[in-house]
Amino acid sequence: MTLVLLATTHRVAPGLLTWPAWQRLREARVLTAAADHPQLPYLRDAGIEIEVVPPDARPVVAAAREADVLWLTAPDGDAEFVERIGELVVDDPVDVEIVHGSYDLPGARLLDVVAVMAKLRTDCPWDRKQTHETLIPYLIEETYETADAVAQGDHVSLQEELGDVLMQVAFHSVVASEREDGFTIDDVAAGIVEKLVRRHPHVFAGLDVEGADEVVANWDAIKKAEKGDRPLLGGVPDSQPAPQLAENLVRKARKAGVPDELFEGYEERADKAKSVDTDLRDWSDRFRARVQAWERSSRG
């Protein structure tokens, strides 16, 4: 006789189970402690009888000594129950088999991000009052923190910082979904997928390319066709710090073949800006050191 522990993931639609899972479900007595388990309606539709019982491991193990029993674990995994099963079968063995009825697909945890953000937007007073405008400083800060992690080669921090950026994307999306003319995170994802497919014909449409330079040229040509009559510098955001704004404007203009005389005065002002930026950065480094010293002394 065998005790089967059937595990499923809530990130896959209920009822979509592996063939081995369906076989075990039809061969065994099916038990669960989760009366509201999302799989139950689909199992019952398939003619499978399920008994809802207390999460007591001892009678379940005893039943498995008499006939095959399948325990449908709750969406959270029933960790304490499963641990107790392990303790009971050490001294008095019974065959225990773990079967995965469904598996997370790559990217499945993104569903959790969406669900958590939706709940925060509803239940947290601070999250509830945020707008696109109030969130912008956090998006900028998290982006810079991500850049710092890359610059420092800190891959542990990079994972965390990318999560913070992802949270901002999810946050803006849930805020936008509340407007009549808004959009959802699915719209955001669909838009970037369509753009990536459209701008990579060498990957998705069989176009031959000879190297990265041709990929960039094709990207620029496709982008130009998409944007139509939009001004050449229309895609450069004004909200950047002044040095980056000027640098990006010049870079894009040079790439487009803008005449040299239109760049008059740039080099002089760029050098001056770099000097001011360097002075302020030096002050910031010294200020950081002073605050850290004060912090250490304050701790006694």
mmCIF file of N, CA and C in Angstrom, residues 54-184:
data_model
loop_
_atom_site.group_PDB
_atom_site.id
_atom_site.type_symbol
_atom_site.label_atom_id
_atom_site.label_comp_id
_atom_site.label_asym_id
_atom_site.label_seq_id
_atom_site.Cartn_x
_atom_site.Cartn_y
_atom_site.Cartn_z
ATOM 1 N N PRO A 54 -9.704 16.173 8.905
ATOM 2 C CA PRO A 54 -8.757 16.989 9.673
ATOM 3 C C PRO A 54 -7.320 16.662 9.263
ATOM 4 N N PRO A 55 -6.413 17.628 9.378
ATOM 5 C CA PRO A 55 -5.012 17.398 9.001
ATOM 6 C C PRO A 55 -4.248 16.625 10.077
ATOM 7 N N ASP A 56 -4.729 15.432 10.380
ATOM 8 C CA ASP A 56 -4.114 14.585 11.393
ATOM 9 C C ASP A 56 -3.358 13.465 10.676
ATOM 10 N N ALA A 57 -2.053 13.452 10.790
ATOM 11 C CA ALA A 57 -1.238 12.519 10.016
ATOM 12 C C ALA A 57 -1.417 11.065 10.443
ATOM 13 N N ARG A 58 -1.661 10.822 11.720
ATOM 14 C CA ARG A 58 -1.691 9.438 12.205
ATOM 15 C C ARG A 58 -2.792 8.598 11.534
ATOM 16 N N PRO A 59 -4.067 9.044 11.500
ATOM 17 C CA PRO A 59 -5.082 8.224 10.824
ATOM 18 C C PRO A 59 -4.865 8.124 9.312
ATOM 19 N N VAL A 60 -4.239 9.108 8.728
ATOM 20 C CA VAL A 60 -3.968 9.042 7.289
ATOM 21 C C VAL A 60 -2.941 7.956 7.007
ATOM 22 N N VAL A 61 -1.890 7.897 7.818
ATOM 23 C CA VAL A 61 -0.886 6.837 7.657
ATOM 24 C C VAL A 61 -1.518 5.477 7.920
ATOM 25 N N ALA A 62 -2.364 5.398 8.923
ATOM 26 C CA ALA A 62 -3.029 4.129 9.232
ATOM 27 C C ALA A 62 -3.886 3.675 8.059
ATOM 28 N N ALA A 63 -4.599 4.617 7.429
ATOM 29 C CA ALA A 63 -5.425 4.261 6.275
ATOM 30 C C ALA A 63 -4.579 3.773 5.118
ATOM 31 N N ALA A 64 -3.377 4.357 4.966
ATOM 32 C CA ALA A 64 -2.495 3.971 3.866
ATOM 33 C C ALA A 64 -1.918 2.575 4.058
ATOM 34 N N ARG A 65 -1.990 2.032 5.276
ATOM 35 C CA ARG A 65 -1.529 0.665 5.510
ATOM 36 C C ARG A 65 -2.576 -0.350 5.038
ATOM 37 N N GLU A 66 -3.808 0.156 4.823
ATOM 38 C CA GLU A 66 -4.894 -0.732 4.416
ATOM 39 C C GLU A 66 -5.191 -0.642 2.914
ATOM 40 N N ALA A 67 -4.968 0.558 2.340
ATOM 41 C CA ALA A 67 -5.256 0.760 0.918
ATOM 42 C C ALA A 67 -4.493 1.989 0.448
ATOM 43 N N ASP A 68 -4.359 2.114 -0.865
ATOM 44 C CA ASP A 68 -3.660 3.288 -1.403
ATOM 45 C C ASP A 68 -4.430 4.555 -1.046
ATOM 46 N N VAL A 69 -3.716 5.537 -0.528
ATOM 47 C CA VAL A 69 -4.308 6.816 -0.141
ATOM 48 C C VAL A 69 -3.543 7.933 -0.843
ATOM 49 N N LEU A 70 -4.277 8.903 -1.356
ATOM 50 C CA LEU A 70 -3.662 10.101 -1.939
ATOM 51 C C LEU A 70 -4.064 11.305 -1.108
ATOM 52 N N TRP A 71 -3.070 12.027 -0.631
ATOM 53 C CA TRP A 71 -3.327 13.250 0.126
ATOM 54 C C TRP A 71 -3.097 14.448 -0.793
ATOM 55 N N LEU A 72 -4.171 15.216 -1.036
ATOM 56 C CA LEU A 72 -4.070 16.423 -1.854
ATOM 57 C C LEU A 72 -3.613 17.564 -0.953
ATOM 58 N N THR A 73 -2.348 17.957 -1.089
ATOM 59 C CA THR A 73 -1.810 18.981 -0.206
ATOM 60 C C THR A 73 -2.443 20.334 -0.506
ATOM 61 N N ALA A 74 -2.578 21.131 0.534
ATOM 62 C CA ALA A 74 -3.133 22.468 0.375
ATOM 63 C C ALA A 74 -2.195 23.325 -0.478
ATOM 64 N N PRO A 75 -2.711 24.424 -1.041
ATOM 65 C CA PRO A 75 -1.857 25.275 -1.881
ATOM 66 C C PRO A 75 -0.588 25.748 -1.191
ATOM 67 N N ASP A 76 -0.609 25.849 0.154
ATOM 68 C CA ASP A 76 0.597 26.298 0.865
ATOM 69 C C ASP A 76 1.584 25.161 1.123
ATOM 70 N N GLY A 77 1.211 23.938 0.730
ATOM 71 C CA GLY A 77 2.141 22.815 0.845
ATOM 72 C C GLY A 77 1.932 21.895 2.032
ATOM 73 N N ASP A 78 1.114 22.270 3.025
ATOM 74 C CA ASP A 78 0.882 21.420 4.203
ATOM 75 C C ASP A 78 2.199 20.977 4.843
ATOM 76 N N ALA A 79 3.128 21.905 5.055
ATOM 77 C CA ALA A 79 4.476 21.553 5.506
ATOM 78 C C ALA A 79 4.462 20.783 6.835
ATOM 79 N N GLU A 80 3.698 21.250 7.825
ATOM 80 C CA GLU A 80 3.687 20.580 9.126
ATOM 81 C C GLU A 80 3.116 19.171 9.010
ATOM 82 N N PHE A 81 2.057 19.023 8.221
ATOM 83 C CA PHE A 81 1.443 17.705 8.030
ATOM 84 C C PHE A 81 2.439 16.748 7.376
ATOM 85 N N VAL A 82 3.118 17.195 6.326
ATOM 86 C CA VAL A 82 4.070 16.351 5.613
ATOM 87 C C VAL A 82 5.240 15.978 6.524
ATOM 88 N N GLU A 83 5.701 16.930 7.346
ATOM 89 C CA GLU A 83 6.782 16.633 8.291
ATOM 90 C C GLU A 83 6.359 15.564 9.293
ATOM 91 N N ARG A 84 5.131 15.655 9.751
ATOM 92 C CA ARG A 84 4.609 14.658 10.700
ATOM 93 C C ARG A 84 4.512 13.276 10.048
ATOM 94 N N ILE A 85 4.136 13.241 8.772
ATOM 95 C CA ILE A 85 4.110 11.977 8.028
ATOM 96 C C ILE A 85 5.494 11.340 8.053
ATOM 97 N N GLY A 86 6.504 12.151 7.789
ATOM 98 C CA GLY A 86 7.870 11.633 7.793
ATOM 99 C C GLY A 86 8.267 11.043 9.127
ATOM 100 N N GLU A 87 7.857 11.684 10.209
ATOM 101 C CA GLU A 87 8.174 11.178 11.545
ATOM 102 C C GLU A 87 7.505 9.835 11.806
ATOM 103 N N LEU A 88 6.251 9.681 11.374
ATOM 104 C CA LEU A 88 5.490 8.469 11.660
ATOM 105 C C LEU A 88 5.993 7.254 10.888
ATOM 106 N N VAL A 89 6.479 7.460 9.671
ATOM 107 C CA VAL A 89 6.868 6.313 8.845
ATOM 108 C C VAL A 89 8.318 5.894 9.065
ATOM 109 N N VAL A 90 9.055 6.611 9.919
ATOM 110 C CA VAL A 90 10.442 6.227 10.190
ATOM 111 C C VAL A 90 10.487 4.903 10.947
ATOM 112 N N ASP A 91 9.722 4.791 12.027
ATOM 113 C CA ASP A 91 9.743 3.583 12.856
ATOM 114 C C ASP A 91 8.865 2.478 12.303
ATOM 115 N N ASP A 92 7.797 2.839 11.624
ATOM 116 C CA ASP A 92 6.863 1.846 11.079
ATOM 117 C C ASP A 92 6.628 2.189 9.610
ATOM 118 N N PRO A 93 7.534 1.748 8.716
ATOM 119 C CA PRO A 93 7.551 2.233 7.335
ATOM 120 C C PRO A 93 6.272 1.938 6.553
ATOM 121 N N VAL A 94 5.938 2.878 5.701
ATOM 122 C CA VAL A 94 4.915 2.704 4.689
ATOM 123 C C VAL A 94 5.427 3.450 3.456
ATOM 124 N N ASP A 95 5.126 2.924 2.271
ATOM 125 C CA ASP A 95 5.606 3.567 1.052
ATOM 126 C C ASP A 95 4.973 4.954 0.906
ATOM 127 N N VAL A 96 5.824 5.951 0.752
ATOM 128 C CA VAL A 96 5.362 7.319 0.545
ATOM 129 C C VAL A 96 5.903 7.803 -0.797
ATOM 130 N N GLU A 97 5.022 8.332 -1.625
ATOM 131 C CA GLU A 97 5.413 8.810 -2.951
ATOM 132 C C GLU A 97 4.951 10.259 -3.108
ATOM 133 N N ILE A 98 5.853 11.106 -3.560
ATOM 134 C CA ILE A 98 5.509 12.497 -3.823
ATOM 135 C C ILE A 98 5.289 12.674 -5.316
ATOM 136 N N VAL A 99 4.119 13.166 -5.683
ATOM 137 C CA VAL A 99 3.776 13.383 -7.093
ATOM 138 C C VAL A 99 3.456 14.858 -7.290
ATOM 139 N N HIS A 100 4.073 15.459 -8.290
ATOM 140 C CA HIS A 100 3.789 16.850 -8.613
ATOM 141 C C HIS A 100 2.720 16.895 -9.704
ATOM 142 N N GLY A 101 1.572 17.444 -9.338
ATOM 143 C CA GLY A 101 0.474 17.516 -10.291
ATOM 144 C C GLY A 101 0.600 18.661 -11.271
ATOM 145 N N SER A 102 1.352 19.677 -10.897
ATOM 146 C CA SER A 102 1.596 20.815 -11.788
ATOM 147 C C SER A 102 2.882 21.490 -11.354
ATOM 148 N N TYR A 103 3.501 22.154 -12.290
ATOM 149 C CA TYR A 103 4.788 22.798 -12.043
ATOM 150 C C TYR A 103 4.715 24.267 -12.426
ATOM 151 N N ASP A 104 5.473 25.077 -11.696
ATOM 152 C CA ASP A 104 5.584 26.488 -12.078
ATOM 153 C C ASP A 104 6.333 26.604 -13.398
ATOM 154 N N LEU A 105 5.793 27.398 -14.312
ATOM 155 C CA LEU A 105 6.494 27.719 -15.541
ATOM 156 C C LEU A 105 7.463 28.867 -15.275
ATOM 157 N N PRO A 106 8.492 29.039 -16.115
ATOM 158 C CA PRO A 106 9.372 30.200 -15.936
ATOM 159 C C PRO A 106 8.565 31.494 -15.950
ATOM 160 N N GLY A 107 8.808 32.333 -14.970
ATOM 161 C CA GLY A 107 8.072 33.587 -14.870
ATOM 162 C C GLY A 107 6.795 33.485 -14.055
ATOM 163 N N ALA A 108 6.493 32.283 -13.538
ATOM 164 C CA ALA A 108 5.229 32.105 -12.820
ATOM 165 C C ALA A 108 5.138 32.972 -11.571
ATOM 166 N N ARG A 109 6.285 33.253 -10.931
ATOM 167 C CA ARG A 109 6.239 34.043 -9.706
ATOM 168 C C ARG A 109 5.841 35.492 -9.970
ATOM 169 N N LEU A 110 5.876 35.910 -11.245
ATOM 170 C CA LEU A 110 5.380 37.248 -11.574
ATOM 171 C C LEU A 110 3.899 37.381 -11.227
ATOM 172 N N LEU A 111 3.173 36.264 -11.270
ATOM 173 C CA LEU A 111 1.761 36.296 -10.877
ATOM 174 C C LEU A 111 1.618 36.694 -9.411
ATOM 175 N N ASP A 112 2.569 36.263 -8.585
ATOM 176 C CA ASP A 112 2.541 36.628 -7.172
ATOM 177 C C ASP A 112 2.777 38.124 -6.995
ATOM 178 N N VAL A 113 3.670 38.693 -7.812
ATOM 179 C CA VAL A 113 3.919 40.134 -7.751
ATOM 180 C C VAL A 113 2.628 40.897 -8.033
ATOM 181 N N VAL A 114 1.923 40.480 -9.081
ATOM 182 C CA VAL A 114 0.670 41.141 -9.450
ATOM 183 C C VAL A 114 -0.357 41.019 -8.321
ATOM 184 N N ALA A 115 -0.471 39.821 -7.749
ATOM 185 C CA ALA A 115 -1.458 39.593 -6.688
ATOM 186 C C ALA A 115 -1.134 40.401 -5.435
ATOM 187 N N VAL A 116 0.143 40.434 -5.058
ATOM 188 C CA VAL A 116 0.537 41.175 -3.854
ATOM 189 C C VAL A 116 0.315 42.670 -4.044
ATOM 190 N N MET A 117 0.673 43.195 -5.218
ATOM 191 C CA MET A 117 0.479 44.621 -5.458
ATOM 192 C C MET A 117 -1.002 44.988 -5.450
ATOM 193 N N ALA A 118 -1.846 44.122 -5.995
ATOM 194 C CA ALA A 118 -3.283 44.393 -5.996
ATOM 195 C C ALA A 118 -3.820 44.447 -4.566
ATOM 196 N N LYS A 119 -3.328 43.547 -3.719
ATOM 197 C CA LYS A 119 -3.778 43.530 -2.319
ATOM 198 C C LYS A 119 -3.274 44.751 -1.569
ATOM 199 N N LEU A 120 -2.018 45.130 -1.807
ATOM 200 C CA LEU A 120 -1.474 46.317 -1.146
ATOM 201 C C LEU A 120 -2.254 47.567 -1.545
ATOM 202 N N ARG A 121 -2.595 47.636 -2.820
ATOM 203 C CA ARG A 121 -3.333 48.800 -3.316
ATOM 204 C C ARG A 121 -4.700 48.896 -2.642
ATOM 205 N N THR A 122 -5.262 47.782 -2.286
ATOM 206 C CA THR A 122 -6.586 47.750 -1.657
ATOM 207 C C THR A 122 -6.516 47.932 -0.144
ATOM 208 N N ASP A 123 -5.532 47.272 0.491
ATOM 209 C CA ASP A 123 -5.549 47.149 1.949
ATOM 210 C C ASP A 123 -4.560 48.045 2.688
ATOM 211 N N CYS A 124 -3.559 48.589 2.007
ATOM 212 C CA CYS A 124 -2.546 49.403 2.694
ATOM 213 C C CYS A 124 -2.833 50.895 2.487
ATOM 214 N N PRO A 125 -3.005 51.662 3.562
ATOM 215 C CA PRO A 125 -3.325 53.091 3.417
ATOM 216 C C PRO A 125 -2.287 53.866 2.609
ATOM 217 N N TRP A 126 -0.997 53.550 2.815
ATOM 218 C CA TRP A 126 0.047 54.277 2.078
ATOM 219 C C TRP A 126 0.007 53.936 0.591
ATOM 220 N N ASP A 127 -0.059 52.659 0.285
ATOM 221 C CA ASP A 127 -0.089 52.249 -1.127
ATOM 222 C C ASP A 127 -1.342 52.772 -1.823
ATOM 223 N N ARG A 128 -2.428 52.844 -1.076
ATOM 224 C CA ARG A 128 -3.705 53.237 -1.668
ATOM 225 C C ARG A 128 -3.703 54.684 -2.140
ATOM 226 N N LYS A 129 -2.923 55.543 -1.489
ATOM 227 C CA LYS A 129 -2.979 56.968 -1.835
ATOM 228 C C LYS A 129 -1.934 57.382 -2.869
ATOM 229 N N GLN A 130 -1.095 56.436 -3.329
ATOM 230 C CA GLN A 130 -0.050 56.800 -4.274
ATOM 231 C C GLN A 130 -0.600 57.038 -5.677
ATOM 232 N N THR A 131 0.114 57.885 -6.423
ATOM 233 C CA THR A 131 -0.223 58.184 -7.816
ATOM 234 C C THR A 131 1.029 57.978 -8.664
ATOM 235 N N HIS A 132 0.856 58.073 -9.985
ATOM 236 C CA HIS A 132 2.034 57.980 -10.851
ATOM 237 C C HIS A 132 3.061 59.042 -10.460
ATOM 238 N N GLU A 133 2.571 60.229 -10.155
ATOM 239 C CA GLU A 133 3.478 61.344 -9.830
ATOM 240 C C GLU A 133 4.244 61.095 -8.539
ATOM 241 N N THR A 134 3.557 60.618 -7.500
ATOM 242 C CA THR A 134 4.242 60.406 -6.225
ATOM 243 C C THR A 134 5.212 59.234 -6.273
ATOM 244 N N LEU A 135 4.995 58.324 -7.209
ATOM 245 C CA LEU A 135 5.854 57.137 -7.301
ATOM 246 C C LEU A 135 7.138 57.382 -8.084
ATOM 247 N N ILE A 136 7.164 58.446 -8.885
ATOM 248 C CA ILE A 136 8.316 58.685 -9.752
ATOM 249 C C ILE A 136 9.644 58.750 -8.996
ATOM 250 N N PRO A 137 9.745 59.464 -7.866
ATOM 251 C CA PRO A 137 11.037 59.496 -7.151
ATOM 252 C C PRO A 137 11.539 58.110 -6.769
ATOM 253 N N TYR A 138 10.611 57.201 -6.420
ATOM 254 C CA TYR A 138 11.015 55.848 -6.038
ATOM 255 C C TYR A 138 11.525 55.075 -7.253
ATOM 256 N N LEU A 139 10.866 55.247 -8.394
ATOM 257 C CA LEU A 139 11.315 54.568 -9.608
ATOM 258 C C LEU A 139 12.715 55.033 -9.996
ATOM 259 N N ILE A 140 12.955 56.330 -9.903
ATOM 260 C CA ILE A 140 14.281 56.866 -10.237
ATOM 261 C C ILE A 140 15.323 56.350 -9.249
ATOM 262 N N GLU A 141 14.991 56.378 -7.959
ATOM 263 C CA GLU A 141 15.945 55.925 -6.946
ATOM 264 C C GLU A 141 16.282 54.444 -7.129
ATOM 265 N N GLU A 142 15.261 53.621 -7.357
ATOM 266 C CA GLU A 142 15.513 52.190 -7.534
ATOM 267 C C GLU A 142 16.340 51.923 -8.785
ATOM 268 N N THR A 143 16.145 52.725 -9.827
ATOM 269 C CA THR A 143 16.925 52.551 -11.055
ATOM 270 C C THR A 143 18.392 52.864 -10.801
ATOM 271 N N TYR A 144 18.658 53.940 -10.069
ATOM 272 C CA TYR A 144 20.045 54.284 -9.743
ATOM 273 C C TYR A 144 20.677 53.226 -8.835
ATOM 274 N N GLU A 145 19.907 52.688 -7.896
ATOM 275 C CA GLU A 145 20.438 51.642 -7.021
ATOM 276 C C GLU A 145 20.783 50.393 -7.823
ATOM 277 N N THR A 146 19.987 50.104 -8.845
ATOM 278 C CA THR A 146 20.290 48.978 -9.730
ATOM 279 C C THR A 146 21.595 49.240 -10.486
ATOM 280 N N ALA A 147 21.748 50.451 -10.983
ATOM 281 C CA ALA A 147 22.982 50.814 -11.694
ATOM 282 C C ALA A 147 24.194 50.690 -10.773
ATOM 283 N N ASP A 148 24.055 51.093 -9.509
ATOM 284 C CA ASP A 148 25.154 50.973 -8.553
ATOM 285 C C ASP A 148 25.535 49.508 -8.339
ATOM 286 N N ALA A 149 24.524 48.645 -8.218
ATOM 287 C CA ALA A 149 24.804 47.222 -7.993
ATOM 288 C C ALA A 149 25.582 46.633 -9.171
ATOM 289 N N VAL A 150 25.235 47.043 -10.391
ATOM 290 C CA VAL A 150 25.953 46.570 -11.572
ATOM 291 C C VAL A 150 27.377 47.106 -11.565
ATOM 292 N N ALA A 151 27.524 48.397 -11.278
ATOM 293 C CA ALA A 151 28.851 49.018 -11.285
ATOM 294 C C ALA A 151 29.773 48.383 -10.248
ATOM 295 N N GLN A 152 29.208 47.944 -9.135
ATOM 296 C CA GLN A 152 30.008 47.355 -8.059
ATOM 297 C C GLN A 152 30.176 45.844 -8.214
ATOM 298 N N GLY A 153 29.539 45.271 -9.242
ATOM 299 C CA GLY A 153 29.615 43.830 -9.430
ATOM 300 C C GLY A 153 28.949 43.051 -8.318
ATOM 301 N N ASP A 154 27.977 43.666 -7.648
ATOM 302 C CA ASP A 154 27.298 43.054 -6.506
ATOM 303 C C ASP A 154 26.043 42.336 -7.009
ATOM 304 N N HIS A 155 26.207 41.077 -7.381
ATOM 305 C CA HIS A 155 25.095 40.355 -7.992
ATOM 306 C C HIS A 155 23.998 39.983 -6.998
ATOM 307 N N VAL A 156 24.359 39.875 -5.727
ATOM 308 C CA VAL A 156 23.336 39.614 -4.708
ATOM 309 C C VAL A 156 22.415 40.825 -4.591
ATOM 310 N N SER A 157 23.006 42.011 -4.493
ATOM 311 C CA SER A 157 22.196 43.227 -4.419
ATOM 312 C C SER A 157 21.441 43.468 -5.718
ATOM 313 N N LEU A 158 22.039 43.078 -6.834
ATOM 314 C CA LEU A 158 21.389 43.292 -8.126
ATOM 315 C C LEU A 158 20.044 42.582 -8.187
ATOM 316 N N GLN A 159 19.983 41.370 -7.669
ATOM 317 C CA GLN A 159 18.710 40.654 -7.653
ATOM 318 C C GLN A 159 17.651 41.431 -6.878
ATOM 319 N N GLU A 160 18.040 41.927 -5.706
ATOM 320 C CA GLU A 160 17.097 42.683 -4.887
ATOM 321 C C GLU A 160 16.672 43.981 -5.569
ATOM 322 N N GLU A 161 17.634 44.685 -6.163
ATOM 323 C CA GLU A 161 17.312 45.966 -6.795
ATOM 324 C C GLU A 161 16.419 45.776 -8.018
ATOM 325 N N LEU A 162 16.650 44.725 -8.773
ATOM 326 C CA LEU A 162 15.770 44.448 -9.913
ATOM 327 C C LEU A 162 14.348 44.142 -9.432
ATOM 328 N N GLY A 163 14.253 43.486 -8.279
ATOM 329 C CA GLY A 163 12.938 43.245 -7.695
ATOM 330 C C GLY A 163 12.241 44.544 -7.341
ATOM 331 N N ASP A 164 13.007 45.514 -6.818
ATOM 332 C CA ASP A 164 12.429 46.811 -6.477
ATOM 333 C C ASP A 164 11.950 47.551 -7.726
ATOM 334 N N VAL A 165 12.730 47.442 -8.820
ATOM 335 C CA VAL A 165 12.296 48.063 -10.079
ATOM 336 C C VAL A 165 11.034 47.374 -10.600
ATOM 337 N N LEU A 166 11.010 46.047 -10.514
ATOM 338 C CA LEU A 166 9.832 45.297 -10.956
ATOM 339 C C LEU A 166 8.601 45.700 -10.154
ATOM 340 N N MET A 167 8.782 45.920 -8.849
ATOM 341 C CA MET A 167 7.664 46.350 -8.020
ATOM 342 C C MET A 167 7.107 47.686 -8.509
ATOM 343 N N GLN A 168 7.996 48.592 -8.915
ATOM 344 C CA GLN A 168 7.539 49.883 -9.423
ATOM 345 C C GLN A 168 6.733 49.724 -10.701
ATOM 346 N N VAL A 169 7.156 48.808 -11.572
ATOM 347 C CA VAL A 169 6.399 48.540 -12.801
ATOM 348 C C VAL A 169 5.009 48.024 -12.446
ATOM 349 N N ALA A 170 4.962 47.065 -11.501
ATOM 350 C CA ALA A 170 3.664 46.514 -11.088
ATOM 351 C C ALA A 170 2.808 47.571 -10.407
ATOM 352 N N PHE A 171 3.435 48.447 -9.619
ATOM 353 C CA PHE A 171 2.711 49.490 -8.888
ATOM 354 C C PHE A 171 2.075 50.474 -9.879
ATOM 355 N N HIS A 172 2.861 50.976 -10.817
ATOM 356 C CA HIS A 172 2.324 51.902 -11.813
ATOM 357 C C HIS A 172 1.195 51.247 -12.612
ATOM 358 N N SER A 173 1.345 49.954 -12.891
ATOM 359 C CA SER A 173 0.323 49.262 -13.678
ATOM 360 C C SER A 173 -0.993 49.137 -12.931
ATOM 361 N N VAL A 174 -0.920 48.843 -11.627
ATOM 362 C CA VAL A 174 -2.162 48.707 -10.867
ATOM 363 C C VAL A 174 -2.834 50.066 -10.687
ATOM 364 N N VAL A 175 -2.026 51.122 -10.561
ATOM 365 C CA VAL A 175 -2.596 52.471 -10.491
ATOM 366 C C VAL A 175 -3.286 52.801 -11.813
ATOM 367 N N ALA A 176 -2.638 52.489 -12.923
ATOM 368 C CA ALA A 176 -3.203 52.788 -14.242
ATOM 369 C C ALA A 176 -4.486 52.002 -14.507
ATOM 370 N N SER A 177 -4.573 50.798 -13.962
ATOM 371 C CA SER A 177 -5.742 49.948 -14.226
ATOM 372 C C SER A 177 -7.028 50.516 -13.633
ATOM 373 N N GLU A 178 -6.897 51.477 -12.709
ATOM 374 C CA GLU A 178 -8.067 52.047 -12.045
ATOM 375 C C GLU A 178 -8.731 53.153 -12.863
ATOM 376 N N ARG A 179 -8.057 53.613 -13.919
ATOM 377 C CA ARG A 179 -8.638 54.647 -14.770
ATOM 378 C C ARG A 179 -9.496 54.015 -15.859
ATOM 379 N N GLU A 180 -10.509 54.737 -16.300
ATOM 380 C CA GLU A 180 -11.351 54.218 -17.379
ATOM 381 C C GLU A 180 -10.558 54.026 -18.665
ATOM 382 N N ASP A 181 -9.597 54.912 -18.894
ATOM 383 C CA ASP A 181 -8.766 54.809 -20.096
ATOM 384 C C ASP A 181 -7.420 54.174 -19.786
ATOM 385 N N GLY A 182 -7.357 53.422 -18.689
ATOM 386 C CA GLY A 182 -6.081 52.892 -18.222
ATOM 387 C C GLY A 182 -5.656 51.613 -18.909
ATOM 388 N N PHE A 183 -4.681 50.965 -18.300
ATOM 389 C CA PHE A 183 -4.144 49.721 -18.833
ATOM 390 C C PHE A 183 -3.742 48.846 -17.667
ATOM 391 N N THR A 184 -3.498 47.580 -17.938
ATOM 392 C CA THR A 184 -3.087 46.623 -16.913
ATOM 393 C C THR A 184 -1.661 46.181 -17.177
#
